[in-house]
Structure formats: C-alpha cells, structure tokens
XYZ file of C-alpha atoms in Angstrom:
571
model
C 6.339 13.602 -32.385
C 9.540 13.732 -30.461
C 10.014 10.254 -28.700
C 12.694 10.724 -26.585
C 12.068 10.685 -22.620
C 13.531 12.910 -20.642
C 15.368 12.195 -17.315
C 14.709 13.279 -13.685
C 17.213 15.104 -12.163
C 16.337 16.521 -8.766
C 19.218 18.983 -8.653
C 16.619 21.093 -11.106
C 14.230 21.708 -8.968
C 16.828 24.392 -7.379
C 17.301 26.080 -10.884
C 13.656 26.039 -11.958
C 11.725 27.020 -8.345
C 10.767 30.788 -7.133
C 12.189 29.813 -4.351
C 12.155 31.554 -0.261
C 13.687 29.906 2.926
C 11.111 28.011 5.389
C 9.166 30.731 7.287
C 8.928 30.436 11.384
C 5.106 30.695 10.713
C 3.292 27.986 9.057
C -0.602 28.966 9.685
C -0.391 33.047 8.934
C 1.829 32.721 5.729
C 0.131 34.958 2.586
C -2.969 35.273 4.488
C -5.570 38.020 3.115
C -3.745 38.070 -0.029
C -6.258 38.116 -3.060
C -5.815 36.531 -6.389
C -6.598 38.297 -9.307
C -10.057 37.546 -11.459
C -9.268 35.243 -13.997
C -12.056 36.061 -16.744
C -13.601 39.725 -17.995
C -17.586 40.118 -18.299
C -17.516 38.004 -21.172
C -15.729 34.798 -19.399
C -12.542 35.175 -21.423
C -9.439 34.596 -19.853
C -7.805 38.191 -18.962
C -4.465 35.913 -18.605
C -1.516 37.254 -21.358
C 1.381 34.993 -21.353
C 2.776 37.775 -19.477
C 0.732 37.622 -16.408
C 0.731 33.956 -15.986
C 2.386 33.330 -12.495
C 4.898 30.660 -13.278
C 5.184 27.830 -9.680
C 6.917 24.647 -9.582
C 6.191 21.379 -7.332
C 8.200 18.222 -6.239
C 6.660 15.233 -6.238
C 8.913 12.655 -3.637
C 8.300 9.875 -6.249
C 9.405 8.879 -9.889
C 7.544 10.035 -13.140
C 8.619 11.867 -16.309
C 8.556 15.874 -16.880
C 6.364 17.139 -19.367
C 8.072 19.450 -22.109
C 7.978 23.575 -22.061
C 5.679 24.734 -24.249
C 2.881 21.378 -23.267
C -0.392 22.571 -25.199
C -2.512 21.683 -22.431
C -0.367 22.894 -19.883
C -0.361 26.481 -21.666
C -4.286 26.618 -22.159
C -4.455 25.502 -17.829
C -2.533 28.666 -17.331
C -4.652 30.770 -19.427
C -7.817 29.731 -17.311
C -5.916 29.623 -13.987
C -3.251 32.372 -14.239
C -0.714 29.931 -13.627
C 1.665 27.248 -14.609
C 3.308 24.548 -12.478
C 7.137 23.069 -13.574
C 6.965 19.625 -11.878
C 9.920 17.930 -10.779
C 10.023 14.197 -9.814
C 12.380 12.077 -6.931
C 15.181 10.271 -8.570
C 18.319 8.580 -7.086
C 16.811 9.041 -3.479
C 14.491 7.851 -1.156
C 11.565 10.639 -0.424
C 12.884 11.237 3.372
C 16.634 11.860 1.568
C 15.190 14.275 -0.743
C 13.007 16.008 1.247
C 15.754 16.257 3.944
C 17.918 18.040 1.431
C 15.206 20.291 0.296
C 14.731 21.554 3.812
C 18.423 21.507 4.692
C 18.812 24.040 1.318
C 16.600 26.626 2.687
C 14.421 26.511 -0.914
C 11.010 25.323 -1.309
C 8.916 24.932 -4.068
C 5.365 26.252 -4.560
C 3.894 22.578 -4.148
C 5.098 19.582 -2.773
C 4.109 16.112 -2.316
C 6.970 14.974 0.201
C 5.485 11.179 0.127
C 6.963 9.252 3.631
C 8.494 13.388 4.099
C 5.539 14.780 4.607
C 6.048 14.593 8.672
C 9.696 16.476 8.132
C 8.494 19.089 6.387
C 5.426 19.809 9.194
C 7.735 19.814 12.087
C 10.164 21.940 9.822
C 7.487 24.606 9.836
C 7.795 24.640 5.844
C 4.064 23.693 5.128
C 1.102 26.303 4.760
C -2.275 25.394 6.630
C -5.277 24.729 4.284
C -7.738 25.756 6.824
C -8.524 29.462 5.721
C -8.631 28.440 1.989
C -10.932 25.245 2.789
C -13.416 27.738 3.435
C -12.613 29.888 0.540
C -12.535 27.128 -1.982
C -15.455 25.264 -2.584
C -13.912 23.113 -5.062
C -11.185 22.166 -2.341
C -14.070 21.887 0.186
C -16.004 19.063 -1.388
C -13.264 17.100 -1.736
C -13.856 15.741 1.484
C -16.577 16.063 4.621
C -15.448 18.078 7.643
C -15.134 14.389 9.358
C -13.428 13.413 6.910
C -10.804 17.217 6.732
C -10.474 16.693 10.409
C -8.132 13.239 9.907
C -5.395 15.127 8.126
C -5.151 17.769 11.011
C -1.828 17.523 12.536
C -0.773 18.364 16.777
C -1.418 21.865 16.209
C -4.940 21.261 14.727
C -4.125 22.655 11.018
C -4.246 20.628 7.926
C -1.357 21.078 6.027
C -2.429 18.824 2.965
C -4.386 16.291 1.078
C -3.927 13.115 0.146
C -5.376 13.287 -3.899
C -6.414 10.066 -5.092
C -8.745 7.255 -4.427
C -11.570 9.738 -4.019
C -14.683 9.565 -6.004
C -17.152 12.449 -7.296
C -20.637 10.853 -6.919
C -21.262 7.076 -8.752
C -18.397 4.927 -8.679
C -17.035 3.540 -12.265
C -14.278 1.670 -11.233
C -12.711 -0.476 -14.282
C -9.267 -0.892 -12.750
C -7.629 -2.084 -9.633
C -5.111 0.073 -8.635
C -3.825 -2.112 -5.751
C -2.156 -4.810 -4.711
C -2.150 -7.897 -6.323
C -0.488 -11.526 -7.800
C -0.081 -10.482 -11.734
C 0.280 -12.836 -14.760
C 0.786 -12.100 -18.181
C -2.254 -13.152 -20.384
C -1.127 -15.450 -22.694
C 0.044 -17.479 -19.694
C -4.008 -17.700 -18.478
C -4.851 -18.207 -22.432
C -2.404 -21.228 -22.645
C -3.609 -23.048 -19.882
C -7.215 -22.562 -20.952
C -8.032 -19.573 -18.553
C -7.953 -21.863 -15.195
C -9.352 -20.573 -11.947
C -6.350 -19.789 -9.684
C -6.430 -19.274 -6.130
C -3.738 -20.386 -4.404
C 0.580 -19.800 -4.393
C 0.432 -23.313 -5.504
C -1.571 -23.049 -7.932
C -0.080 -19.634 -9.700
C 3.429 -20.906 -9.300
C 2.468 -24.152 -11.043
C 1.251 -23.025 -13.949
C 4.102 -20.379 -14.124
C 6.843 -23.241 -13.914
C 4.723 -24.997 -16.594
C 4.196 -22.189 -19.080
C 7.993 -21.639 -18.756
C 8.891 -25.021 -19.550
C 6.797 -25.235 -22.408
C 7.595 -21.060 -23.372
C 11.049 -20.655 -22.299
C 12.342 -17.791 -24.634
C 10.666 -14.124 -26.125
C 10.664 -14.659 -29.905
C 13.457 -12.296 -30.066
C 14.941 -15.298 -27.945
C 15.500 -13.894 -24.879
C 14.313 -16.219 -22.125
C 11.199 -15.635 -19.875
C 11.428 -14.715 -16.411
C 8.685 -16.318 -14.764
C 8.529 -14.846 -11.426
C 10.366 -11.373 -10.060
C 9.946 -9.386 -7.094
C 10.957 -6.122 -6.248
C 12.669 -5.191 -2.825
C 14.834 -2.235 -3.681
C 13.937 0.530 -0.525
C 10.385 1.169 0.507
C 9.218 -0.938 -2.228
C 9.963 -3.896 -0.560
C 6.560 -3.953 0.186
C 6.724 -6.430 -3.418
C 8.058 -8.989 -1.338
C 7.097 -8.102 2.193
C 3.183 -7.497 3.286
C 1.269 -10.840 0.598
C 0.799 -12.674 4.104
C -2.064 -10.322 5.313
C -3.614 -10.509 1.670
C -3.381 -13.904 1.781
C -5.203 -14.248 5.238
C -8.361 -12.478 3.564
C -8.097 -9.102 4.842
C -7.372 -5.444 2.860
C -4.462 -3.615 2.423
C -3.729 -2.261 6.224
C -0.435 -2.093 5.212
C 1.018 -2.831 8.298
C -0.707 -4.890 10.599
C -3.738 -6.904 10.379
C -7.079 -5.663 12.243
C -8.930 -9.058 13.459
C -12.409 -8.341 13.819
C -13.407 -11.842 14.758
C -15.119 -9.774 17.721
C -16.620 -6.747 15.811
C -17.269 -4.931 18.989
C -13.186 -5.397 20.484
C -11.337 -5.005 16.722
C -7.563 -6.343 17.670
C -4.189 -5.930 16.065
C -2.598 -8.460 14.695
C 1.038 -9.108 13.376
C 0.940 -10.500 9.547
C 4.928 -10.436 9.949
C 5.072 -13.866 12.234
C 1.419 -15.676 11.042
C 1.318 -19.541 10.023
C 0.271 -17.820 6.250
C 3.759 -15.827 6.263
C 6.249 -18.448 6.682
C 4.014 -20.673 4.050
C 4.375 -17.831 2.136
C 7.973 -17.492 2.197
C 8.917 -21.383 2.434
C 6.937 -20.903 -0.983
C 9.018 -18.321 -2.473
C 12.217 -20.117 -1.224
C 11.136 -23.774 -3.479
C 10.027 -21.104 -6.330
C 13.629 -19.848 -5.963
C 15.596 -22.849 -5.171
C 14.025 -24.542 -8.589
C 15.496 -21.484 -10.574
C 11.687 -20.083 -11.544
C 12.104 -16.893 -9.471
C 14.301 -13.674 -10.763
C 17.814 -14.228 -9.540
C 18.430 -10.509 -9.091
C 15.732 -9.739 -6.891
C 16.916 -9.300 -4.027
C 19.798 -6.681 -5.743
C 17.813 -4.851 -8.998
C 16.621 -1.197 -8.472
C 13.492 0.213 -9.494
C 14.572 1.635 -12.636
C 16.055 -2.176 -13.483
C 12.913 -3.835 -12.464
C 10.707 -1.316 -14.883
C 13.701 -2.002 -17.552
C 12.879 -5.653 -17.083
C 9.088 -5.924 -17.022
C 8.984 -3.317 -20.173
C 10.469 -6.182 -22.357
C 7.368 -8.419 -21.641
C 10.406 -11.089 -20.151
C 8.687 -11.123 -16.557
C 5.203 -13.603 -16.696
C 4.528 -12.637 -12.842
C 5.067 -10.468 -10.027
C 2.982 -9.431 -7.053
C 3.225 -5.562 -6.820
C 0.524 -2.356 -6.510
C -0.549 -1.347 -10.174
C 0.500 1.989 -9.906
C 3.947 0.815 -8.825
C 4.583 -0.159 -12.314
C 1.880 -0.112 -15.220
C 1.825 3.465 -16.245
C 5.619 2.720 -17.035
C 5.389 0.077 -19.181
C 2.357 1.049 -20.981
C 4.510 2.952 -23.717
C 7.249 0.261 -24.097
C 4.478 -1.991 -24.592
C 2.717 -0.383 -26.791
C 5.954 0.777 -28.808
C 7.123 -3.447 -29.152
C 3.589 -4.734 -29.163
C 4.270 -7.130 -26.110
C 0.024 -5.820 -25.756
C -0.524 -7.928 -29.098
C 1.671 -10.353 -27.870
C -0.389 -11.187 -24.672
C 2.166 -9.757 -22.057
C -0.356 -7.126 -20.694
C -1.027 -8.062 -16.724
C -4.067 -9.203 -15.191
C -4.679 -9.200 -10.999
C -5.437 -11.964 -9.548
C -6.429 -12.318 -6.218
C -4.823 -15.083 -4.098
C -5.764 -16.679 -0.786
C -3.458 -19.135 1.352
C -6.322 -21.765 1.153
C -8.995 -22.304 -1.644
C -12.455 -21.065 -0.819
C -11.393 -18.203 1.420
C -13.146 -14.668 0.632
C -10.410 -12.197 0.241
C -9.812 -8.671 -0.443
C -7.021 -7.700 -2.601
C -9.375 -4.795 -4.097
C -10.440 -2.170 -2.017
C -14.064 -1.166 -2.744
C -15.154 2.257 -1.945
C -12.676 5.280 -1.465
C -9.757 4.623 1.003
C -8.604 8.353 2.856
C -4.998 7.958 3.614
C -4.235 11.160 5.915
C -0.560 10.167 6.436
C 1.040 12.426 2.561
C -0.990 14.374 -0.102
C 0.014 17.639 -1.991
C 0.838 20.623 0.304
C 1.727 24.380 -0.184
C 5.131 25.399 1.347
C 6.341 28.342 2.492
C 8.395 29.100 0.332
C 5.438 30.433 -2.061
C 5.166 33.822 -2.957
C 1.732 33.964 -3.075
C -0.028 31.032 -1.295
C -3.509 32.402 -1.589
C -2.944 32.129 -5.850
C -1.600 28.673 -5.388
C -4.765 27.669 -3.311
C -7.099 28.993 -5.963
C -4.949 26.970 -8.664
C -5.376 24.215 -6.919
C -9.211 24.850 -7.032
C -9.685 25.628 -10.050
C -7.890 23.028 -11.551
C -10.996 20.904 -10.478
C -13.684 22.660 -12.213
C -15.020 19.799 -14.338
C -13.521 21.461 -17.625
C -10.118 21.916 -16.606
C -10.261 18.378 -15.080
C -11.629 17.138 -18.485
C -8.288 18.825 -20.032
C -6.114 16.838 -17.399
C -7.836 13.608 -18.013
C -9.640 13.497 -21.693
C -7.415 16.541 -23.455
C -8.887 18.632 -25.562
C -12.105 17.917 -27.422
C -12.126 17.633 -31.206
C -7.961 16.106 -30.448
C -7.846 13.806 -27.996
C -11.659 12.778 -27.776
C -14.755 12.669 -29.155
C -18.735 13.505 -28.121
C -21.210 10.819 -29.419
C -25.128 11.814 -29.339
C -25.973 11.090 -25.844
C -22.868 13.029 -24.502
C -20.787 10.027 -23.948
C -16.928 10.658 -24.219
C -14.943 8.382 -26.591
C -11.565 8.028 -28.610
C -10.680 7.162 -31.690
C -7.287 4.348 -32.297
C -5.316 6.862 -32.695
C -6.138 8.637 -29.627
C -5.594 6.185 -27.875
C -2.218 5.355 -29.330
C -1.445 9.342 -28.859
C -1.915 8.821 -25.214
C 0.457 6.042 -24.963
C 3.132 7.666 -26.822
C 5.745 9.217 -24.188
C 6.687 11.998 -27.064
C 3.332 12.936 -27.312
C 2.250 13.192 -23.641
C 5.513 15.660 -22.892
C 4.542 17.797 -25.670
C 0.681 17.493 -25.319
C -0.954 16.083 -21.801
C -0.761 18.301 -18.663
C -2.611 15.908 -15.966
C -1.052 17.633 -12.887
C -0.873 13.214 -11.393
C -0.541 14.882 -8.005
C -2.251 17.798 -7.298
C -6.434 17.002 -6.519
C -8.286 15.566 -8.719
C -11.373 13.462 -9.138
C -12.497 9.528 -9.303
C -16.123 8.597 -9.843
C -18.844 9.918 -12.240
C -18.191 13.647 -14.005
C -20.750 16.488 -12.679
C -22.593 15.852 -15.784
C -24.080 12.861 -14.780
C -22.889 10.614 -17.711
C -18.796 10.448 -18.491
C -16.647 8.837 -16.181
C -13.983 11.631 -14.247
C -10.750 10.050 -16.041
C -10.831 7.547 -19.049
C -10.063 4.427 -17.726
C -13.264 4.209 -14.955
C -15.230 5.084 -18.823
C -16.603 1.431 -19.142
C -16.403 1.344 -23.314
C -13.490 3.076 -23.677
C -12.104 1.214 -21.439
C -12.389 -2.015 -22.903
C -11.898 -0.127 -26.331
C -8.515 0.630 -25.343
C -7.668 -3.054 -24.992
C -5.327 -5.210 -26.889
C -6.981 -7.967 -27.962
C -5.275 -10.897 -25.931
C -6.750 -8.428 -22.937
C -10.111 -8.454 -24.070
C -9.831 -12.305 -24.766
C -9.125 -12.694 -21.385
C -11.663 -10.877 -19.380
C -14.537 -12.611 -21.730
C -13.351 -15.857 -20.849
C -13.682 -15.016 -17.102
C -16.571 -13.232 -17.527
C -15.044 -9.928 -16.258
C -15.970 -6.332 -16.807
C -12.924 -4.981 -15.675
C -9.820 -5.396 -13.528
C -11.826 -6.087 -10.442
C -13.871 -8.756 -11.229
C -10.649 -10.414 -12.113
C -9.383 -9.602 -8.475
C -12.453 -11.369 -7.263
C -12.785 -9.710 -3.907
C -15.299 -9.730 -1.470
C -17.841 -6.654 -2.361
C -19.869 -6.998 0.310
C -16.745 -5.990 2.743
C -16.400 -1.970 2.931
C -13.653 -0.481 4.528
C -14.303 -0.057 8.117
C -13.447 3.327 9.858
C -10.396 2.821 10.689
C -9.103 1.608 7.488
C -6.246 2.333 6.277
C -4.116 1.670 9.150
C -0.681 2.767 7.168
C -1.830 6.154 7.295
C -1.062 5.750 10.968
C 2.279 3.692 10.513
C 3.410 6.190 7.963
C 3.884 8.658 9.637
C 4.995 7.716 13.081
C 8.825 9.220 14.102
C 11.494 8.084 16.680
C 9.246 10.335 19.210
C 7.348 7.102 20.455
C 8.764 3.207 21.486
C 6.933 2.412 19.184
C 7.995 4.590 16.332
C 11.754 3.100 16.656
C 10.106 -0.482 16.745
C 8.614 0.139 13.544
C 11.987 1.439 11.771
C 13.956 -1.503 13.077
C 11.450 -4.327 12.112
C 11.273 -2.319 8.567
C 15.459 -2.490 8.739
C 15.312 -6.109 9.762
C 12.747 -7.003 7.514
C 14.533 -5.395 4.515
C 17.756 -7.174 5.331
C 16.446 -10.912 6.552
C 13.755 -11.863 3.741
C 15.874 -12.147 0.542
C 17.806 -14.340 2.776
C 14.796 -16.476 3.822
C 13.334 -16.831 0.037
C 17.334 -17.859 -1.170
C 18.055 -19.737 1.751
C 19.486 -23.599 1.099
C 18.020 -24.395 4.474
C 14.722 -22.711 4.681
C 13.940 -23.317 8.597
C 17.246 -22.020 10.017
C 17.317 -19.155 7.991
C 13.302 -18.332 9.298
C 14.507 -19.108 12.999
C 17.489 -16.774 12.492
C 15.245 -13.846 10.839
C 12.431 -14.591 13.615
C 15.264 -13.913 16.614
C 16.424 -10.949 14.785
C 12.960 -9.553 14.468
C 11.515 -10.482 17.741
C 14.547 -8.302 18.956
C 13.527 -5.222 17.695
C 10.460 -4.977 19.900
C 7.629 -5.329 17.634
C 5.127 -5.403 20.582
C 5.586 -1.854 21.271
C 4.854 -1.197 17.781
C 1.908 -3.147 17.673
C 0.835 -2.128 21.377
C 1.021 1.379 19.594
C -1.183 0.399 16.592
C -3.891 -0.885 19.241
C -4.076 2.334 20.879
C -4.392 4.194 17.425
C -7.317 1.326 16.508
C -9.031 1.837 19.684
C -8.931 5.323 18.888
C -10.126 5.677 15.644
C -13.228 2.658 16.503
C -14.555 4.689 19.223
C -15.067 8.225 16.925
C-alpha cells in the first residue's frame, strides 16, 4: 500500500474540471435533459469505461484527494455512469477561493463553496434543485417540504443542501461531532477518571498531569493546553462562553428562552461567563500551561502538532480535527499510548445542565453541495447525486465492499475484522481504495434494512471494536456507551425551531447594518482576544477589547438576529 499523502493544490481544479463560464440563467440551465438508463433488463450496469461521464467538485475546505484508479470510486461509476475528481481548499479562506473561481469564468460540476455559498448565488453560477427534487426521490426524502423550503433563497429556488447531520429513521449516534473541551485519556486514567465540570477543574488537572508527565517518551515535552485561532477557525478560542452558559451551539448569539413564549437574543460576546472565561485562559497562559503559538500557528501546524499526541487538551468541533489525526495516530500508536480525545462537556458553574451535544438532526440552510453552471449536463449530475444514496452505493461509501472491507454475521449485522479496521485508517489505503464522496448527500441514522447503522461509527459494536484500549478503559470507567454520554448533555433539550441560528449569521452580506456589524465584531474579535488571553494586565486589556467591540455596532447585528428569531418562532 502506497503511504504517501498527497497535497491539495487548488490551482488543479482548473486543469482537471469540464469546465463552462457562469450562465445568466440559474433556474432553466440543462432543463429537460434526460440521463441515460444505467442497467439493461438484467440490472447490469450498461456503463463501459468509455461511457462513464467524468465531473469534478470543489469542496471550500481541507481534506486529501483520493488516487485515479480508487476501486470503489471505479465500481460508483459503473452503477452511476459517472465519476467525480474532488478537489479540496488549501492556502485560502473559502470566500478567497470561491471569489477566484467565479472571477476565472470556470466552474466545476459540484461545489460546496462553505461561507461562499452566498457569492456564488448572487453570481448566478448555481443550478436550482427544484425540478430535480421532484424527479429524485432519493434527493426528496432527504428532507420534508418544510424542511426544503429553509434553503430557498430571494428568488424562491433552492440552490443546495446542506449534507450532514441528517438521519435515515432510528438514531445510532456513538460520536459527538461537535463542540467540545477535549483531554487525552491517559490524563482522565491518571487522575483516577474524576468527574470534571468546570475550567477550573479541567485546567487543574491539566497543570497537574503536566507536572507530573512533562515529556512524550520520545522526550519531547507535552503541551497541555492549545487553541486554534488561525481565520474562521477562531471559533477554537472564540464562542466556549455560550457553551458554558448551558445553551447549544447557536453559533453566534445566544437565544434566552427564560420566557418560552418571547425567545430573546442574547450577546455571549460581553456575558459575566465570557470574561471568566477569558481571565481563565489568560492565568492558564500567564503560568506557561497554554500553547505559546496560539495565537500565530495555522491549521496545517495545529494538525502537525496534535498528530504527535504532544497536545493533552484543546476545545475545538470534532470534525475540525479527528479525521486528521486518526492515521498519524494509528501509524505511532499515540491510540495505545492513551492520547486518543474524549469530549467533555463543561459548564461555568458545577451543577448546571448544559448542551455541548446536539441531540436530534440540526438543518443548517446557510452551505451544502450545489450544481453550478458550469455543468454540461446538470440533469446527469442530479441523478448522480441520487443515486449515490441508494442504500448499496451508500454502503460502498461508508462500509466498502463486502467480503474486503466488512463482514455479514447471521443476523445481518455489519462488522470488521482488525485489519479492516487498520485498512481504513491507513491514508495509502483510503486513496487507493475508499470513495466516500464526504460532501455530496449522504445518510446518518439506521440503514433501510432495519438493522446496520448508515456509516460505521453510529454501528454500536463496531464502534467500540474499533477502540484502542486506553479508549475503551475510559468509557467503562464512566459508564459511557459512546462519545455522548461522555459529553453529558441535557437529552431532554431538543433543538427548538429556530435552531441553528448560524445558518442565519452565515450567510448575511454588507447588504444590511447589520451584516457589516457582524464582519467588524468577527475582525475585532479575531484581532483583540489573543491579546486578552496573553495580556500581563488582564482588565485593561478586556476594557480596551470591550471599547473596540462596542464600536463596531453589535446592536444592529443583534437587533438583526431578533428579527430573524422572531421570524423563524412564529412559522
């Protein structure tokens, strides 16, 4: 197996797309043009490796190409009649790179533009889903017509959909995917597993396991706390206070419901809980226990850092950095070594319910996968994209191939062997073998036959199967079945209808007071809190960064995201 993984270079998706400039249409693109049958009487695939349509898609967010030639890509395109070359953001943020996709005059097939998504609408370069809704049924059930109607833009057309957090019936949620306060293991297993609930109490026993523990064996000395604030990810640093107050991720604001009835926006930014917060991050820093390049390290150096198992903490969104440290990890053994990452879910005051996991699916309208126009053919790409979730092509993007990359026990039950399992950590082996298509639609919840989980790591024994040991240790001692329990949260608390406020936020423009309010808080934010948290005097410093922020106008902003609230409470 080859193990070398390749780089991201954007300038490729030029050389590798079938590319056309943006149309001055966006809703009448392709329509009425039919896709070809993809099977003869006998349900073989009529696709030669001629007639496979070759597409390509950006994605406005890191990850790692797959190789030509990917087994499981090539057997996709024989059901589908396609295959997609996907491309991934690197060196730029997702409005740079999607401004200099549109400002080319090329398109891919697909695109996820992330925070772009709005450019790309008002640069008429998207293709509306409503025609092909109907068409596809697989694209249909993805969500209910209420639910289609929140991703319809001015102009009434949806233009595309978000692809995760959505469930097919039962939900078999083993992981948290969200937000959280992570610790290594072997920190929890050297105190004894305590219960932590407070800053205090995880910085404490950080500062204590790293006086005790202060080097790797290869002796390279623990980090014990780092925090990320290169670009948009400064959420890292930036939005624990409304976490801490008890309430889910809104992103950014904090909806009191104190009076059910009147729901009220509420500024996390300027609460007692965020300047405890950062006061606390200041001592962490100012007694040398927090990263002293956090404030400067990019991405890629913050991904370098936690893949040597150095970093013992770190309060970030799973998906903003597990999946790339699963194969370093697994390549050094820092899994056997106890550095795999539990959530835990903190509160500014013990005893307070929180919730740090989301239960239940959370719709965020504001970016999803989208067909431009600069596809030849969008009617084929629509049927790719639903036909890619008929359950055994989704079982190819998820489980592989049966027989290779699982197994069938008696009662239908999927499972792997070790060496599966290692297979799917191995970075070689996924760009020559695994085709999951991350972000193009695809399924959560319970498979349509009733029993298997829709992607391995909801499967509740192969999840825990998959586990190094000093994992499994862990989540016995606290009596947890899964990354959730760990969390803690509050089950009882569903999200209400208005949740997920960002999907508002995200995509508001300069067009609106409080559009430009939100931009220059995000500017001053970025700028003023690595000064507050390495500040010598704490409460100048938070005056200073409270004048500068106060002066951006943040009440039009929030007067804005009251309006939106009382808006989506009333449907």
């Amino acid at each position: 197996m080859k193990k070398k993984i390749f780089s991201i270079v954007l300038a490729s998706l030029v050389a590798v797309s079938a590319l056309a400039a943006c149309s001055d249409k966006k809703a009448n693109v392709g329509e009425g043009t039919e896709a070809p049958d993809t099977t003869n009487a006998a349900g073989e695939s009529v696709y030669s490796e001629e007639k496979i349509i070759e597409m390509t898609m950006f994605s406005a967010m890191p990850g790692n190409e797959i190789n030509d030639g990917n087994e499981i890509q090539k057997i996709i395109a024989e059901k589908t009649g396609v295959s997609v070359k996907e491309t991934w953001l690197t060196g730029q943020t997702a409005e740079e790179a999607v401004g200099a996709i549109i400002a080319s005059g090329t398109l891919p097939d697909f695109i996820d533009g992330g925070d772009g998504m709005k450019q790309l609408y008002e640069a008429d370069c998207l293709v509306a889903w409503d025609d092909y809704i109907e068409k596809y049924p697989n694209l249909k059930e993805l969500y209910s017509d209420e639910e289609w109607d929140m991703f319809r833009q001015d102009d009434g057309k949806i233009y595309w959909a978000n692809v995760f957090c959505n469930s097919y019936g039962e939900e078999k949620a083993t992981g948290h995917n969200d937000e959280a306060f992570w610790i290594q293991v072997r920190v929890l297993a050297w105190d004894n597993y305590p219960q932590i609930e407070t800053l205090d109490e995880y910085f404490d026993l950080l500062e204590r396991y790293a006086a005790a523990n202060p080097e790797m064996p290869d002796g390279t000395p623990v980090i014990p706390y780092t925090a990320l604030c290169d670009d948009w990810r400064y959420f890292c640093i930036e939005n624990a206070p409304e976490f801490l107050d008890g309430y889910p991720n809104d992103g950014s604001v904090i909806v009191n419901i104190d009076d059910p009835e009147n729901p009220k926006i509420v500024d996390y930014n300027t609460t007692p809980t965020a300047k405890m917060y950062f006061q606390k991050l200041n001592e962490v820093y100012s007694k040398g226990l927090m990263d002293s390049e956090f404030a400067i390290q990019t991405y890629d150096e913050y991904i370098t850092k936690l893949s040597t198992g150095r970093v013992l903490g770190m309060c970030d969104q799973y998906w903003d950095f597990a999946y790339s440290i699963a194969g370093p990890y697994a390549q050094q053994g820092l899994d056997d070594l106890g550095c795999d990452y539990v959530p835990l879910g903190l509160v500014a005051e013990k005893g307070m319910k929180q919730q740090w996991h989301a239960y239940g699916d959370t719709l965020n309208n504001s970016s999803g996968c989208a067909v431009t126009t600069g596809c030849s053919n969008p009617d084929m790409a629509f049927k790719f994209l639903n036909d890619i979730l008929d359950q055994d092509i989704h079982d190819l993007r998820f489980w592989g191939i049966e027989g290779v990359d699982y197994l069938v026990d008696e009662n239908g039950e999927y499972y792997r062997t070790e060496e599966m399992r290692d297979n799917w950590k191995d970075e070689g082996y996924k760009a020559d073998h695994c085709c999951t298509y991350s972000y193009m639609p695809q399924w959560l919840g319970t498979s349509k036959d009733g029993i298997n989980a829709m992607q391995p790591q909801e499967q509740a024994s192969e999840f825990f199967a998959g586990l190094a040991q000093p994992l499994v240790d862990c989540f016995e001692a606290y009596g947890a079945h899964g990354y959730p329990d760990m969390v803690g949260s509050d089950k009882d608390a569903r999200p209400a209808k208005w949740y997920p406020m960002y999907s508002y936020s995200n995509a508001m423009t300069n067009d609106t007071e409080g559009g430009v309010a939100w931009v220059d808080m995000g500017t001053c934010k970025h700028e003023w809190l690595p000064k507050v948290v390495t500040a010598s005097d704490f409460e100048s410093t938070w005056a200073a960064y409270m004048d500068a922020y106060n002066a951006c106008n943040p009440q039009a902003f929030l007067d804005e995201m009251q309006e939106e609230l009382d808006r989506r409470a009333a449907v």
